[in-house]
């Protein structure tokens, strides 16, 4: 039975948080090390016996979802307020993001700080890792989804590759939440139709051909958007019927495991719904203060705002 739309909203936000929290246990480790510890998805998942804590990825995605649920669109000032209200530097923010958020928090000119830190803008994956709620909320119109994802990226990520990474993840989430039967060719055709840069086009064309996990490696596992966004998309497209295999595909690559699993998990959750997330992971997701229960409520609030527009 296919998941209801409410289940898909829940699956997307919780799927992001669980991917982030499980992946966070392995951040910056090598593929060889992780593959040496666990033979398969089942061993990786069942290794979790206590609370898993999410990182900056989920914290910022919560900010995006709250802002959309409250205002029905991305308004930069409101979004920044939401980022600041949720900001805990100890959750592992990128160094550019930290400088920008510190400035926002102190009421300083954060755009000047961002420009000084990375002239030309950040091309980190920080805008892509938090964008899933935008894809859900604007799932009916790819053009609005593209524009709103760009707006959600701008406070921290002005570089075209940082912005386009967020746009591609939003489109992937929207598409995954819209289809009943996943068709890989249709999925990649849709992403390629809206892809602007030759850099992402080349990666998406490679991703569309992938038949097994070892072929994911050339797509990258780094903190730059170009080295992680299409990887996450491909992790989902390889195993679209399994949430846990999708995040395992991401984690077994090593590197930026929290973020790649967060993005892949949000797409899988949007397609499969919250019931596809194994109990052992869902039940061990941290609870307070904005943990499992809060994220489920936030997903319902976003879903209500979406249906009542
Ligand atoms: P960001 O904007 O600081 O970018 C992340 C990194 O990408 C930077 O620190 C640089 O190394 C590099 N980078 C980005 N733009 C440029 C540029 N124009 N020139 C040179 N280098 C550049 O932060 P973000 O929000 O994009 O980062 C997201 C990542 O940070 C995610 O992986 C997230 O999990 C987190 N993260 C945290 C840790 C940690 O310390 N625990 C480690 C890696 C990543
Ligand atoms: Mg993180
Ligand atoms: Mg401060
Ligand atoms: Mg990361």
Coordinates of N, CA, C and O in Angstrom, one line a residue, residues 39-215:
X39 N 29.0 -5.7 7.4 CA 29.0 -6.4 6.2 C 27.8 -6.0 5.3 O 27.9 -6.1 4.1
X40 N 26.8 -5.5 5.9 CA 25.6 -5.1 5.1 C 24.7 -4.1 5.9 O 25.0 -3.7 7.0
X41 N 23.6 -3.7 5.2 CA 22.7 -2.7 5.8 C 22.2 -3.2 7.2 O 22.2 -2.4 8.1
X42 N 21.8 -4.5 7.3 CA 21.2 -5.0 8.5 C 22.2 -4.8 9.7 O 21.8 -4.4 10.8
X43 N 23.5 -5.1 9.5 CA 24.4 -5.0 10.5 C 24.6 -3.5 10.9 O 24.8 -3.2 12.1
X44 N 24.6 -2.7 9.9 CA 24.8 -1.2 10.2 C 23.6 -0.7 11.0 O 23.8 0.0 12.0
X45 N 22.4 -1.1 10.6 CA 21.2 -0.5 11.3 C 21.2 -1.1 12.8 O 20.9 -0.4 13.7
X46 N 21.4 -2.4 12.9 CA 21.3 -3.0 14.2 C 22.4 -2.7 15.2 O 22.3 -3.1 16.4
X47 N 23.4 -2.0 14.7 CA 24.4 -1.6 15.6 C 23.9 -0.5 16.5 O 24.5 -0.2 17.6
X48 N 22.8 0.1 16.1 CA 22.3 1.2 16.9 C 21.4 0.6 18.1 O 20.4 0.0 17.9
X49 N 21.9 0.9 19.3 CA 21.2 0.4 20.5 C 20.9 1.5 21.5 O 20.3 1.3 22.5
X50 N 21.4 2.7 21.2 CA 21.1 3.9 22.0 C 20.8 5.1 21.2 O 20.8 5.0 20.0
X51 N 20.5 6.2 21.9 CA 20.1 7.4 21.2 C 21.0 7.9 20.1 O 22.3 7.9 20.3
X52 N 20.5 8.3 18.9 CA 21.3 8.9 17.9 C 20.9 10.4 17.8 O 19.7 10.7 17.9
X53 N 21.9 11.2 17.7 CA 21.7 12.7 17.7 C 21.9 13.3 16.3 O 22.9 13.0 15.7
X54 N 21.0 14.1 16.0 CA 21.2 14.8 14.7 C 22.2 15.9 14.7 O 22.6 16.4 15.8
X55 N 22.5 16.5 13.6 CA 23.6 17.5 13.5 C 23.0 18.8 12.9 O 21.7 18.9 12.8
X56 N 23.8 19.7 12.4 CA 23.4 20.9 11.8 C 22.4 20.7 10.6 O 21.5 21.6 10.4
X57 N 22.6 19.6 9.9 CA 21.7 19.4 8.8 C 20.2 19.4 9.2 O 19.4 20.2 8.6
X58 N 19.9 18.7 10.2 CA 18.5 18.6 10.7 C 18.1 19.9 11.4 O 17.0 20.4 11.2
X59 N 19.0 20.5 12.1 CA 18.7 21.7 12.8 C 18.3 22.8 11.8 O 17.3 23.6 12.1
X60 N 19.0 22.9 10.7 CA 18.7 23.9 9.7 C 17.4 23.6 8.9 O 16.6 24.4 8.6
X61 N 17.2 22.3 8.7 CA 16.0 21.8 8.0 C 14.8 22.1 8.9 O 13.7 22.5 8.3
X62 N 14.9 22.0 10.2 CA 13.8 22.3 11.1 C 13.5 23.8 10.9 O 12.3 24.2 10.8
X63 N 14.5 24.6 10.8 CA 14.3 26.1 10.6 C 13.6 26.4 9.3 O 12.7 27.2 9.3
X64 N 13.9 25.7 8.3 CA 13.3 25.9 7.0 C 11.8 25.5 7.1 O 10.9 26.2 6.6
X65 N 11.6 24.3 7.7 CA 10.2 23.8 7.8 C 9.3 24.7 8.6 O 8.2 25.0 8.3
X66 N 9.9 25.2 9.8 CA 9.1 26.1 10.6 C 8.7 27.4 9.9 O 7.6 27.9 10.0
X67 N 9.7 27.9 9.2 CA 9.5 29.2 8.5 C 8.4 29.0 7.4 O 7.6 29.9 7.2
X68 N 8.5 27.9 6.7 CA 7.4 27.6 5.6 C 6.1 27.4 6.2 O 5.1 27.9 5.7
X69 N 6.0 26.6 7.3 CA 4.7 26.4 8.0 C 4.1 27.7 8.5 O 2.9 27.9 8.4
X70 N 5.0 28.6 9.0 CA 4.5 29.8 9.6 C 4.1 30.9 8.5 O 3.2 31.6 8.7
X71 N 4.8 30.9 7.4 CA 4.7 32.0 6.5 C 4.2 31.6 5.1 O 3.9 32.4 4.2
X72 N 4.3 30.3 4.8 CA 3.8 29.8 3.5 C 4.7 30.1 2.3 O 4.4 29.7 1.2
X73 N 5.8 30.7 2.6 CA 6.8 30.9 1.5 C 8.2 31.3 2.2 O 8.2 31.5 3.4
X74 N 9.2 31.3 1.5 CA 10.5 31.7 2.0 C 10.6 33.2 2.0 O 10.6 33.8 0.9
X75 N 10.8 33.8 3.2 CA 11.0 35.2 3.4 C 12.3 35.3 4.1 O 12.5 34.8 5.2
X76 N 13.3 35.9 3.5 CA 14.7 35.7 4.0 C 14.9 36.1 5.4 O 15.5 35.4 6.2
X77 N 14.3 37.3 5.8 CA 14.4 37.7 7.2 C 13.8 36.7 8.2 O 14.4 36.5 9.3
X78 N 12.6 36.2 7.8 CA 12.0 35.2 8.7 C 12.8 33.9 8.8 O 13.0 33.3 9.9
X79 N 13.4 33.5 7.6 CA 14.2 32.3 7.6 C 15.4 32.5 8.5 O 15.7 31.6 9.3
X80 N 16.0 33.6 8.4 CA 17.2 33.8 9.2 C 16.9 33.8 10.7 O 17.6 33.3 11.5
X81 N 15.7 34.4 11.1 CA 15.3 34.4 12.5 C 15.2 32.9 13.0 O 15.5 32.6 14.1
X82 N 14.6 32.1 12.1 CA 14.4 30.7 12.4 C 15.7 30.0 12.5 O 15.9 29.1 13.5
X83 N 16.7 30.3 11.6 CA 18.0 29.6 11.8 C 18.6 30.0 13.1 O 19.2 29.2 13.8
X84 N 18.5 31.3 13.4 CA 19.2 31.7 14.7 C 18.5 31.1 15.9 O 19.2 30.7 16.9
X85 N 17.2 31.0 15.9 CA 16.4 30.5 17.0 C 16.8 29.0 17.3 O 16.8 28.5 18.4
X86 N 17.2 28.3 16.2 CA 17.6 26.9 16.4 C 19.1 26.6 16.5 O 19.5 25.5 16.9
X87 N 19.9 27.6 16.3 CA 21.3 27.5 16.1 C 22.0 27.0 17.4 O 21.9 27.7 18.5
X88 N 22.7 25.9 17.3 CA 23.6 25.4 18.4 C 24.9 25.1 17.7 O 25.0 24.1 17.0
X89 N 25.9 25.9 17.9 CA 27.2 25.7 17.2 C 27.8 24.3 17.4 O 28.4 23.7 16.5
X90 N 27.4 23.7 18.5 CA 28.0 22.4 18.9 C 27.4 21.3 18.0 O 27.9 20.1 18.0
X91 N 26.4 21.6 17.2 CA 25.9 20.5 16.3 C 26.7 20.3 15.0 O 26.3 19.5 14.2
X92 N 27.8 20.9 14.9 CA 28.8 20.6 13.8 C 28.5 21.4 12.5 O 28.3 20.7 11.5
X93 N 28.4 22.7 12.6 CA 28.2 23.5 11.4 C 29.5 23.6 10.6 O 30.6 23.6 11.2
X94 N 29.4 23.8 9.3 CA 30.5 24.2 8.4 C 31.1 25.5 8.9 O 30.4 26.3 9.5
X95 N 32.4 25.8 8.6 CA 33.0 26.9 9.2 C 32.5 28.2 8.6 O 32.3 29.2 9.3
X96 N 32.1 28.2 7.3 CA 31.5 29.4 6.7 C 30.1 29.7 7.3 O 29.8 30.8 7.7
X97 N 29.4 28.6 7.4 CA 28.0 28.7 7.9 C 28.0 29.2 9.4 O 27.2 30.1 9.8
X98 N 29.0 28.8 10.1 CA 29.1 29.2 11.5 C 29.4 30.7 11.6 O 28.8 31.4 12.4
X99 N 30.3 31.2 10.8 CA 30.6 32.6 10.7 C 29.3 33.4 10.4 O 29.0 34.5 11.0
X100 N 28.6 33.0 9.4 CA 27.4 33.7 9.0 C 26.3 33.7 10.1 O 25.7 34.7 10.4
X101 N 26.1 32.5 10.7 CA 25.1 32.4 11.7 C 25.5 33.2 13.0 O 24.6 33.8 13.6
X102 N 26.7 33.2 13.3 CA 27.2 34.0 14.4 C 26.8 35.5 14.2 O 26.4 36.2 15.1
X103 N 27.1 35.9 12.9 CA 26.8 37.3 12.6 C 25.2 37.6 12.6 O 24.8 38.6 13.1
X104 N 24.5 36.7 12.1 CA 23.0 36.8 12.2 C 22.6 36.9 13.6 O 21.7 37.8 14.0
X105 N 23.1 36.1 14.5 CA 22.8 36.0 15.9 C 23.1 37.3 16.6 O 22.3 37.8 17.4
X106 N 24.2 37.9 16.2 CA 24.6 39.2 16.8 C 24.1 40.4 16.1 O 24.4 41.5 16.5
X107 N 23.2 40.2 15.1 CA 22.6 41.3 14.4 C 23.6 42.1 13.5 O 23.3 43.2 13.1
X108 N 24.7 41.4 13.2 CA 25.7 42.0 12.3 C 25.2 41.8 10.8 O 24.3 41.1 10.5
X109 N 26.0 42.4 9.9 CA 25.7 42.3 8.5 C 26.2 40.9 8.0 O 27.4 40.7 7.6
X110 N 25.3 39.9 8.0 CA 25.7 38.5 7.7 C 26.1 38.4 6.3 O 26.9 37.5 5.9
X111 N 25.5 39.2 5.4 CA 25.8 39.1 4.0 C 27.3 39.5 3.7 O 28.0 38.9 2.9
X112 N 27.7 40.5 4.4 CA 29.1 41.0 4.3 C 30.0 39.9 4.9 O 31.1 39.6 4.3
X113 N 29.6 39.3 6.0 CA 30.5 38.2 6.6 C 30.6 37.0 5.6 O 31.7 36.5 5.3
X114 N 29.5 36.7 5.0 CA 29.5 35.6 4.0 C 30.4 35.9 2.8 O 31.2 35.1 2.4
X115 N 30.3 37.1 2.3 CA 31.1 37.5 1.1 C 32.6 37.6 1.5 O 33.4 37.3 0.6
X116 N 32.9 37.9 2.7 CA 34.3 38.0 3.1 C 34.8 36.6 3.3 O 36.0 36.3 2.9
X117 N 34.0 35.7 3.8 CA 34.5 34.4 4.1 C 34.8 33.6 2.8 O 35.8 33.0 2.7
X118 N 33.8 33.6 1.9 CA 33.9 32.9 0.6 C 33.6 33.9 -0.5 O 32.4 33.9 -0.9
X119 N 34.5 34.7 -1.0 CA 34.2 35.5 -2.1 C 33.6 34.7 -3.2 O 34.1 33.6 -3.6
X120 N 32.5 35.1 -3.8 CA 31.8 34.3 -4.8 C 30.8 33.3 -4.2 O 30.1 32.7 -5.0
X121 N 30.7 33.3 -2.9 CA 29.7 32.4 -2.3 C 30.2 31.1 -1.9 O 31.2 30.5 -2.4
X122 N 29.5 30.5 -0.9 CA 29.8 29.1 -0.5 C 29.3 28.1 -1.5 O 28.1 28.2 -1.9
X123 N 30.1 27.1 -1.8 CA 29.6 26.0 -2.6 C 29.5 24.7 -1.8 O 29.5 23.6 -2.3
X124 N 29.4 24.9 -0.5 CA 29.2 23.7 0.4 C 27.8 23.2 0.2 O 27.0 23.8 -0.4
X125 N 27.6 22.0 0.9 CA 26.3 21.4 0.7 C 25.2 21.8 1.7 O 24.2 21.2 1.8
X126 N 25.5 22.9 2.4 CA 24.6 23.3 3.5 C 23.3 23.8 3.1 O 22.3 23.7 3.9
X127 N 23.1 24.3 1.9 CA 21.8 24.7 1.4 C 21.0 23.5 0.9 O 19.8 23.4 1.2
X128 N 21.7 22.5 0.4 CA 21.1 21.3 -0.1 C 20.6 20.4 1.0 O 19.6 19.7 1.0
X129 N 21.4 20.4 2.1 CA 21.1 19.4 3.2 C 19.8 19.9 4.0 O 19.2 19.0 4.6
X130 N 19.4 21.1 3.8 CA 18.3 21.6 4.6 C 17.0 21.9 3.8 O 16.0 22.4 4.3
X131 N 17.1 21.6 2.5 CA 16.1 22.1 1.5 C 14.8 21.2 1.4 O 13.8 21.7 0.8
X132 N 14.9 20.0 1.9 CA 13.8 19.1 1.7 C 12.4 19.6 1.9 O 11.5 19.4 1.1
X133 N 12.2 20.4 3.0 CA 10.8 20.9 3.3 C 10.3 21.8 2.1 O 9.1 21.8 1.8
X134 N 11.2 22.5 1.4 CA 10.8 23.3 0.3 C 10.3 22.4 -0.9 O 9.3 22.7 -1.5
X135 N 11.0 21.3 -1.1 CA 10.6 20.4 -2.1 C 9.2 19.8 -1.9 O 8.4 19.7 -2.8
X136 N 9.0 19.5 -0.6 CA 7.6 19.0 -0.2 C 6.6 20.0 -0.4 O 5.5 19.8 -1.0
X137 N 6.8 21.2 0.1 CA 5.8 22.3 0.2 C 5.5 22.8 -1.2 O 4.3 23.2 -1.5
X138 N 6.4 22.7 -2.2 CA 6.2 23.2 -3.5 C 6.2 22.1 -4.5 O 6.6 22.2 -5.7
X139 N 5.7 20.9 -4.1 CA 5.8 19.7 -4.9 C 5.0 19.8 -6.2 O 5.1 19.0 -7.1
X140 N 4.0 20.7 -6.2 CA 3.1 20.8 -7.4 C 3.7 21.6 -8.5 O 3.1 21.5 -9.6
X141 N 4.7 22.4 -8.3 CA 5.2 23.2 -9.4 C 6.7 23.3 -9.3 O 7.3 24.1 -8.5
X142 N 7.4 22.7 -10.3 CA 8.9 22.7 -10.2 C 9.4 24.1 -10.4 O 10.5 24.4 -9.8
X143 N 8.8 25.0 -11.1 CA 9.3 26.3 -11.2 C 9.3 27.1 -9.9 O 10.3 27.8 -9.6
X144 N 8.2 27.0 -9.2 CA 8.1 27.6 -7.8 C 9.1 26.9 -6.9 O 9.8 27.6 -6.1
X145 N 9.2 25.6 -7.0 CA 10.2 24.9 -6.1 C 11.6 25.3 -6.4 O 12.4 25.5 -5.5
X146 N 11.9 25.6 -7.7 CA 13.3 26.0 -8.0 C 13.5 27.4 -7.4 O 14.6 27.7 -6.8
X147 N 12.6 28.3 -7.6 CA 12.7 29.7 -7.1 C 12.8 29.7 -5.5 O 13.7 30.4 -5.0
X148 N 11.9 29.0 -4.9 CA 11.9 29.0 -3.4 C 13.1 28.3 -2.8 O 13.6 28.7 -1.8
X149 N 13.7 27.3 -3.5 CA 14.9 26.7 -3.0 C 16.1 27.6 -3.1 O 16.9 27.7 -2.3
X150 N 16.1 28.4 -4.2 CA 17.1 29.4 -4.4 C 17.0 30.4 -3.2 O 18.0 30.7 -2.6
X151 N 15.8 30.9 -2.9 CA 15.7 31.8 -1.8 C 16.1 31.2 -0.5 O 16.7 31.9 0.4
X152 N 15.8 29.9 -0.3 CA 16.2 29.3 1.0 C 17.7 29.1 1.1 O 18.2 29.0 2.2
X153 N 18.4 29.1 0.0 CA 19.9 29.0 0.0 C 20.6 30.3 0.3 O 21.7 30.3 0.9
X154 N 20.1 31.4 -0.3 CA 20.8 32.6 -0.3 C 21.4 33.2 1.0 O 22.5 33.7 0.9
X155 N 20.8 33.0 2.1 CA 21.4 33.6 3.3 C 22.8 33.1 3.6 O 23.7 33.8 4.1
X156 N 23.1 31.8 3.2 CA 24.4 31.3 3.5 C 25.2 30.8 2.2 O 26.4 30.7 2.3
X157 N 24.5 30.6 1.1 CA 25.1 30.0 -0.1 C 24.7 30.7 -1.3 O 23.7 30.5 -1.9
X158 N 25.7 31.6 -1.7 CA 25.4 32.4 -2.9 C 26.1 31.8 -4.2 O 25.8 32.3 -5.3
X159 N 27.0 30.9 -4.0 CA 27.6 30.3 -5.2 C 26.6 29.5 -6.0 O 25.8 28.8 -5.4
X160 N 26.7 29.6 -7.3 CA 25.7 28.9 -8.2 C 25.6 27.4 -7.9 O 24.6 26.8 -8.0
X161 N 26.8 26.8 -7.6 CA 26.8 25.4 -7.4 C 26.1 25.0 -6.1 O 25.5 23.9 -5.9
X162 N 26.3 25.9 -5.1 CA 25.6 25.7 -3.8 C 24.1 25.8 -4.0 O 23.3 25.0 -3.4
X163 N 23.7 26.8 -4.8 CA 22.2 27.0 -5.0 C 21.6 25.9 -5.8 O 20.6 25.3 -5.5
X164 N 22.3 25.5 -6.9 CA 21.8 24.5 -7.8 C 21.7 23.1 -7.1 O 20.8 22.3 -7.3
X165 N 22.6 22.9 -6.2 CA 22.6 21.6 -5.4 C 21.3 21.6 -4.6 O 20.6 20.5 -4.5
X166 N 20.9 22.7 -4.0 CA 19.7 22.8 -3.2 C 18.5 22.6 -4.1 O 17.5 21.8 -3.8
X167 N 18.5 23.2 -5.3 CA 17.4 23.1 -6.2 C 17.2 21.6 -6.7 O 16.1 21.1 -6.8
X168 N 18.3 20.9 -6.9 CA 18.2 19.5 -7.4 C 17.6 18.6 -6.3 O 16.8 17.7 -6.5
X169 N 18.0 18.8 -5.0 CA 17.5 18.0 -3.9 C 16.0 18.3 -3.8 O 15.2 17.4 -3.6
X170 N 15.6 19.6 -3.9 CA 14.2 19.9 -3.7 C 13.4 19.3 -4.8 O 12.3 18.7 -4.6
X171 N 13.9 19.3 -6.0 CA 13.1 18.7 -7.2 C 13.0 17.1 -7.0 O 12.0 16.5 -7.3
X172 N 14.1 16.6 -6.4 CA 14.1 15.1 -6.2 C 13.1 14.8 -5.1 O 12.3 13.8 -5.2
X173 N 13.0 15.6 -4.1 CA 12.0 15.3 -3.0 C 10.6 15.5 -3.6 O 9.7 14.7 -3.3
X174 N 10.4 16.6 -4.3 CA 9.1 16.8 -4.9 C 8.6 15.6 -5.8 O 7.5 15.1 -5.6
X175 N 9.5 15.2 -6.6 CA 9.2 14.1 -7.6 C 8.9 12.9 -6.8 O 7.9 12.2 -7.0
X176 N 9.8 12.6 -5.8 CA 9.6 11.3 -5.0 C 8.3 11.3 -4.3 O 7.6 10.3 -4.1
X177 N 7.8 12.5 -3.8 CA 6.6 12.6 -3.1 C 5.4 12.5 -4.0 O 4.3 12.3 -3.5
X178 N 5.6 12.8 -5.3 CA 4.5 12.8 -6.2 C 4.2 11.5 -6.9 O 3.0 11.2 -7.3
X179 N 5.2 10.6 -7.0 CA 4.9 9.4 -7.8 C 4.5 8.2 -6.9 O 5.0 8.1 -5.8
X180 N 3.7 7.4 -7.5 CA 3.3 6.2 -6.8 C 4.3 5.1 -7.1 O 4.8 4.4 -6.2
X181 N 4.6 4.9 -8.4 CA 5.6 3.9 -8.8 C 6.8 4.7 -9.2 O 6.7 5.5 -10.1
X182 N 7.9 4.4 -8.6 CA 9.2 5.1 -9.0 C 9.7 4.5 -10.3 O 9.8 3.3 -10.5
X183 N 9.9 5.5 -11.2 CA 10.5 5.1 -12.6 C 11.8 5.9 -12.7 O 11.8 7.1 -12.8
X184 N 12.9 5.1 -12.7 CA 14.2 5.8 -12.6 C 14.5 6.7 -13.8 O 15.0 7.8 -13.7
X185 N 14.1 6.2 -15.0 CA 14.3 7.0 -16.2 C 13.6 8.4 -16.1 O 14.1 9.4 -16.5
X186 N 12.3 8.3 -15.7 CA 11.5 9.5 -15.6 C 12.1 10.4 -14.5 O 12.1 11.7 -14.7
X187 N 12.6 9.9 -13.4 CA 13.1 10.7 -12.3 C 14.4 11.5 -12.8 O 14.4 12.7 -12.7
X188 N 15.3 10.8 -13.5 CA 16.5 11.5 -14.0 C 16.2 12.4 -15.1 O 16.8 13.5 -15.2
X189 N 15.2 12.1 -16.0 CA 14.8 13.0 -17.1 C 14.3 14.3 -16.5 O 14.6 15.4 -17.0
X190 N 13.5 14.2 -15.4 CA 12.9 15.3 -14.8 C 14.0 16.2 -14.2 O 14.0 17.5 -14.4
X191 N 15.0 15.6 -13.5 CA 16.1 16.4 -12.9 C 16.9 17.0 -14.0 O 17.3 18.2 -13.9
X192 N 17.2 16.3 -15.1 CA 18.0 16.8 -16.2 C 17.3 18.0 -16.9 O 18.0 18.9 -17.4
X193 N 16.0 17.9 -17.0 CA 15.2 18.9 -17.7 C 15.4 20.3 -17.0 O 15.4 21.3 -17.6
X194 N 15.6 20.2 -15.6 CA 15.7 21.5 -14.9 C 17.2 21.8 -14.5 O 17.4 22.8 -13.7
X195 N 18.1 21.0 -14.9 CA 19.5 21.2 -14.5 C 20.2 22.3 -15.4 O 20.1 22.2 -16.7
X196 N 20.8 23.2 -14.8 CA 21.4 24.3 -15.7 C 22.8 24.2 -16.0 O 23.3 24.5 -17.1
X197 N 23.6 23.7 -15.0 CA 25.1 23.7 -15.2 C 25.6 22.4 -15.9 O 25.0 21.3 -15.7
X198 N 26.7 22.5 -16.6 CA 27.3 21.3 -17.2 C 27.9 20.4 -16.1 O 27.9 19.2 -16.2
X199 N 28.3 21.0 -15.0 CA 28.9 20.2 -13.9 C 27.8 19.2 -13.3 O 28.1 18.0 -13.2
X200 N 26.7 19.7 -13.0 CA 25.6 18.8 -12.4 C 25.1 17.9 -13.5 O 24.7 16.7 -13.2
X201 N 25.0 18.4 -14.7 CA 24.4 17.6 -15.8 C 25.3 16.3 -16.0 O 24.8 15.2 -16.1
X202 N 26.6 16.5 -16.0 CA 27.5 15.4 -16.2 C 27.3 14.4 -15.1 O 27.3 13.2 -15.3
X203 N 27.2 14.9 -13.8 CA 27.1 14.0 -12.7 C 25.7 13.2 -12.8 O 25.6 12.0 -12.5
X204 N 24.7 14.0 -13.1 CA 23.3 13.3 -13.2 C 23.3 12.3 -14.3 O 22.7 11.2 -14.1
X205 N 24.0 12.5 -15.4 CA 24.0 11.5 -16.5 C 24.7 10.3 -16.0 O 24.3 9.2 -16.3
X206 N 25.8 10.4 -15.2 CA 26.5 9.3 -14.7 C 25.6 8.5 -13.7 O 25.4 7.3 -13.7
X207 N 24.9 9.3 -12.8 CA 24.1 8.8 -11.8 C 22.9 7.9 -12.4 O 22.6 6.9 -11.8
X208 N 22.4 8.4 -13.5 CA 21.3 7.7 -14.1 C 21.6 6.3 -14.6 O 20.7 5.5 -14.8
X209 N 22.9 6.0 -14.8 CA 23.3 4.7 -15.3 C 23.7 3.7 -14.2 O 24.1 2.6 -14.5
X210 N 23.8 4.2 -13.0 CA 24.3 3.3 -11.9 C 23.5 2.1 -11.6 O 22.3 2.2 -11.4
X211 N 24.1 1.0 -11.5 CA 23.4 -0.3 -11.3 C 23.8 -0.9 -9.9 O 23.0 -1.8 -9.4
X212 N 24.9 -0.5 -9.3 CA 25.3 -1.1 -8.0 C 26.1 -0.1 -7.2 O 26.7 0.8 -7.7
X213 N 26.1 -0.4 -5.9 CA 26.7 0.6 -4.9 C 28.1 1.0 -5.3 O 28.4 2.2 -5.1
X214 N 28.9 0.1 -5.8 CA 30.3 0.5 -6.0 C 30.4 1.6 -7.1 O 31.4 2.3 -7.1
X215 N 29.4 1.7 -7.9 CA 29.5 2.7 -9.0 C 29.1 4.1 -8.5 O 29.2 5.1 -9.2

